[in-house]
Amino acid sequence: MAERDGIRVIARNRKARHEYEILEQLEAGLVLLGAEVKSLRDGKASFADAFGRIDGGEAWLHNLHISPYDKATIDAPDPVRPRKLLLRRREIDRLRSKTRESGLTLVPLDIHFRRGFAKVTLGVARGKKHRDRREDLKRRTMQREAERARREAARDR
């Protein structure tokens, strides 16, 4: 998809920024099987209903759909299986305490490759109410119109 600073972004969860207020971001490694890595390199990932969870002292990513690699053998793993996240113990403990707060959850924001390793950017997020989403839309529309007016004013000079 995009390449910036040696990071190749595979997929972004655009819906996450619309439905959640992202309070904090962190990067975690992703435990994958060989065919899943090849499928990710082809850009075949979907975030529909994906979320992170801390279970038994380990971080897991649930409902991330990675399509089976078409050139792989029959033994393809389940496309939506839970995948382990690689984080330091201190980060896991901090995330556990934050997600125990009411209304906070772990949301995957994007999947990317950094120096050949698959990584996922997680966000500690709070769900937005419907009115908050409408206010965000209004604010973005006003900013867009103001920018357009500035460009037109600069062009008319």
PDB file of N, CA and C in Angstrom, residues 121-157:
ATOM      1  N   THR A 121      -0.469  -1.801  14.693  1.00  0.00           N
ATOM      2  CA  THR A 121      -0.579  -0.630  15.554  1.00  0.00           C
ATOM      3  C   THR A 121      -1.900  -0.742  16.294  1.00  0.00           C
ATOM      4  N   LEU A 122      -1.811  -0.793  17.616  1.00  0.00           N
ATOM      5  CA  LEU A 122      -3.002  -0.895  18.464  1.00  0.00           C
ATOM      6  C   LEU A 122      -3.314   0.470  19.049  1.00  0.00           C
ATOM      7  N   GLY A 123      -4.594   0.726  19.217  1.00  0.00           N
ATOM      8  CA  GLY A 123      -5.012   1.956  19.865  1.00  0.00           C
ATOM      9  C   GLY A 123      -5.846   1.634  21.089  1.00  0.00           C
ATOM     10  N   VAL A 124      -5.567   2.326  22.189  1.00  0.00           N
ATOM     11  CA  VAL A 124      -6.438   2.254  23.358  1.00  0.00           C
ATOM     12  C   VAL A 124      -7.514   3.284  23.078  1.00  0.00           C
ATOM     13  N   ALA A 125      -8.763   2.818  22.960  1.00  0.00           N
ATOM     14  CA  ALA A 125      -9.811   3.683  22.436  1.00  0.00           C
ATOM     15  C   ALA A 125     -11.059   3.671  23.305  1.00  0.00           C
ATOM     16  N   ARG A 126     -11.805   4.754  23.175  1.00  0.00           N
ATOM     17  CA  ARG A 126     -13.102   4.885  23.831  1.00  0.00           C
ATOM     18  C   ARG A 126     -14.125   5.088  22.723  1.00  0.00           C
ATOM     19  N   GLY A 127     -15.210   4.361  22.766  1.00  0.00           N
ATOM     20  CA  GLY A 127     -16.242   4.460  21.732  1.00  0.00           C
ATOM     21  C   GLY A 127     -16.871   5.840  21.698  1.00  0.00           C
ATOM     22  N   LYS A 128     -17.105   6.334  20.484  1.00  0.00           N
ATOM     23  CA  LYS A 128     -17.748   7.634  20.320  1.00  0.00           C
ATOM     24  C   LYS A 128     -19.262   7.441  20.312  1.00  0.00           C
ATOM     25  N   LYS A 129     -19.934   8.419  20.833  1.00  0.00           N
ATOM     26  CA  LYS A 129     -21.387   8.434  20.750  1.00  0.00           C
ATOM     27  C   LYS A 129     -21.775   8.949  19.361  1.00  0.00           C
ATOM     28  N   HIS A 130     -23.012   8.740  18.987  1.00  0.00           N
ATOM     29  CA  HIS A 130     -23.484   9.166  17.666  1.00  0.00           C
ATOM     30  C   HIS A 130     -23.320  10.672  17.484  1.00  0.00           C
ATOM     31  N   ARG A 131     -23.610  11.448  18.518  1.00  0.00           N
ATOM     32  CA  ARG A 131     -23.496  12.908  18.401  1.00  0.00           C
ATOM     33  C   ARG A 131     -22.042  13.340  18.235  1.00  0.00           C
ATOM     34  N   ASP A 132     -21.112  12.592  18.870  1.00  0.00           N
ATOM     35  CA  ASP A 132     -19.692  12.914  18.710  1.00  0.00           C
ATOM     36  C   ASP A 132     -19.252  12.726  17.269  1.00  0.00           C
ATOM     37  N   ARG A 133     -19.746  11.678  16.626  1.00  0.00           N
ATOM     38  CA  ARG A 133     -19.398  11.429  15.225  1.00  0.00           C
ATOM     39  C   ARG A 133     -19.930  12.545  14.345  1.00  0.00           C
ATOM     40  N   ARG A 134     -21.152  12.992  14.635  1.00  0.00           N
ATOM     41  CA  ARG A 134     -21.728  14.090  13.850  1.00  0.00           C
ATOM     42  C   ARG A 134     -20.934  15.369  14.043  1.00  0.00           C
ATOM     43  N   GLU A 135     -20.506  15.638  15.279  1.00  0.00           N
ATOM     44  CA  GLU A 135     -19.697  16.833  15.536  1.00  0.00           C
ATOM     45  C   GLU A 135     -18.367  16.759  14.794  1.00  0.00           C
ATOM     46  N   ASP A 136     -17.755  15.573  14.747  1.00  0.00           N
ATOM     47  CA  ASP A 136     -16.513  15.400  13.992  1.00  0.00           C
ATOM     48  C   ASP A 136     -16.728  15.678  12.514  1.00  0.00           C
ATOM     49  N   LEU A 137     -17.837  15.179  11.976  1.00  0.00           N
ATOM     50  CA  LEU A 137     -18.142  15.438  10.567  1.00  0.00           C
ATOM     51  C   LEU A 137     -18.318  16.930  10.302  1.00  0.00           C
ATOM     52  N   LYS A 138     -19.043  17.616  11.186  1.00  0.00           N
ATOM     53  CA  LYS A 138     -19.242  19.062  11.030  1.00  0.00           C
ATOM     54  C   LYS A 138     -17.914  19.806  11.086  1.00  0.00           C
ATOM     55  N   ARG A 139     -17.073  19.430  12.053  1.00  0.00           N
ATOM     56  CA  ARG A 139     -15.776  20.090  12.206  1.00  0.00           C
ATOM     57  C   ARG A 139     -14.905  19.898  10.967  1.00  0.00           C
ATOM     58  N   ARG A 140     -14.870  18.662  10.436  1.00  0.00           N
ATOM     59  CA  ARG A 140     -14.073  18.396   9.230  1.00  0.00           C
ATOM     60  C   ARG A 140     -14.604  19.162   8.030  1.00  0.00           C
ATOM     61  N   THR A 141     -15.937  19.229   7.910  1.00  0.00           N
ATOM     62  CA  THR A 141     -16.540  19.970   6.802  1.00  0.00           C
ATOM     63  C   THR A 141     -16.185  21.451   6.901  1.00  0.00           C
ATOM     64  N   MET A 142     -16.259  22.012   8.102  1.00  0.00           N
ATOM     65  CA  MET A 142     -15.919  23.427   8.281  1.00  0.00           C
ATOM     66  C   MET A 142     -14.444  23.674   7.965  1.00  0.00           C
ATOM     67  N   GLN A 143     -13.560  22.781   8.393  1.00  0.00           N
ATOM     68  CA  GLN A 143     -12.141  22.937   8.088  1.00  0.00           C
ATOM     69  C   GLN A 143     -11.895  22.864   6.588  1.00  0.00           C
ATOM     70  N   ARG A 144     -12.575  21.940   5.916  1.00  0.00           N
ATOM     71  CA  ARG A 144     -12.426  21.789   4.468  1.00  0.00           C
ATOM     72  C   ARG A 144     -12.891  23.052   3.751  1.00  0.00           C
ATOM     73  N   GLU A 145     -14.030  23.602   4.171  1.00  0.00           N
ATOM     74  CA  GLU A 145     -14.549  24.821   3.545  1.00  0.00           C
ATOM     75  C   GLU A 145     -13.637  26.007   3.806  1.00  0.00           C
ATOM     76  N   ALA A 146     -13.101  26.109   5.020  1.00  0.00           N
ATOM     77  CA  ALA A 146     -12.183  27.211   5.339  1.00  0.00           C
ATOM     78  C   ALA A 146     -10.913  27.109   4.498  1.00  0.00           C
ATOM     79  N   GLU A 147     -10.390  25.912   4.337  1.00  0.00           N
ATOM     80  CA  GLU A 147      -9.194  25.713   3.516  1.00  0.00           C
ATOM     81  C   GLU A 147      -9.482  26.063   2.057  1.00  0.00           C
ATOM     82  N   ARG A 148     -10.644  25.668   1.561  1.00  0.00           N
ATOM     83  CA  ARG A 148     -11.027  25.984   0.191  1.00  0.00           C
ATOM     84  C   ARG A 148     -11.129  27.501  -0.004  1.00  0.00           C
ATOM     85  N   ALA A 149     -11.723  28.198   0.982  1.00  0.00           N
ATOM     86  CA  ALA A 149     -11.850  29.656   0.897  1.00  0.00           C
ATOM     87  C   ALA A 149     -10.475  30.318   0.901  1.00  0.00           C
ATOM     88  N   ARG A 150      -9.552  29.810   1.731  1.00  0.00           N
ATOM     89  CA  ARG A 150      -8.188  30.350   1.758  1.00  0.00           C
ATOM     90  C   ARG A 150      -7.490  30.187   0.411  1.00  0.00           C
ATOM     91  N   ARG A 151      -7.646  28.999  -0.192  1.00  0.00           N
ATOM     92  CA  ARG A 151      -7.021  28.766  -1.497  1.00  0.00           C
ATOM     93  C   ARG A 151      -7.593  29.681  -2.556  1.00  0.00           C
ATOM     94  N   GLU A 152      -8.926  29.867  -2.541  1.00  0.00           N
ATOM     95  CA  GLU A 152      -9.554  30.746  -3.520  1.00  0.00           C
ATOM     96  C   GLU A 152      -9.118  32.206  -3.331  1.00  0.00           C
ATOM     97  N   ALA A 153      -8.983  32.618  -2.066  1.00  0.00           N
ATOM     98  CA  ALA A 153      -8.542  33.979  -1.774  1.00  0.00           C
ATOM     99  C   ALA A 153      -7.102  34.184  -2.248  1.00  0.00           C
ATOM    100  N   ALA A 154      -6.268  33.184  -2.050  1.00  0.00           N
ATOM    101  CA  ALA A 154      -4.867  33.293  -2.487  1.00  0.00           C
ATOM    102  C   ALA A 154      -4.781  33.299  -4.011  1.00  0.00           C
ATOM    103  N   ARG A 155      -5.663  32.576  -4.666  1.00  0.00           N
ATOM    104  CA  ARG A 155      -5.652  32.509  -6.133  1.00  0.00           C
ATOM    105  C   ARG A 155      -6.148  33.804  -6.747  1.00  0.00           C
ATOM    106  N   ASP A 156      -7.079  34.500  -6.053  1.00  0.00           N
ATOM    107  CA  ASP A 156      -7.659  35.748  -6.581  1.00  0.00           C
ATOM    108  C   ASP A 156      -6.710  36.924  -6.466  1.00  0.00           C
ATOM    109  N   ARG A 157      -5.688  36.839  -5.660  1.00  0.00           N
ATOM    110  CA  ARG A 157      -4.759  37.966  -5.484  1.00  0.00           C
ATOM    111  C   ARG A 157      -3.976  38.257  -6.691  1.00  0.00           C
TER     112      ARG A 157
END
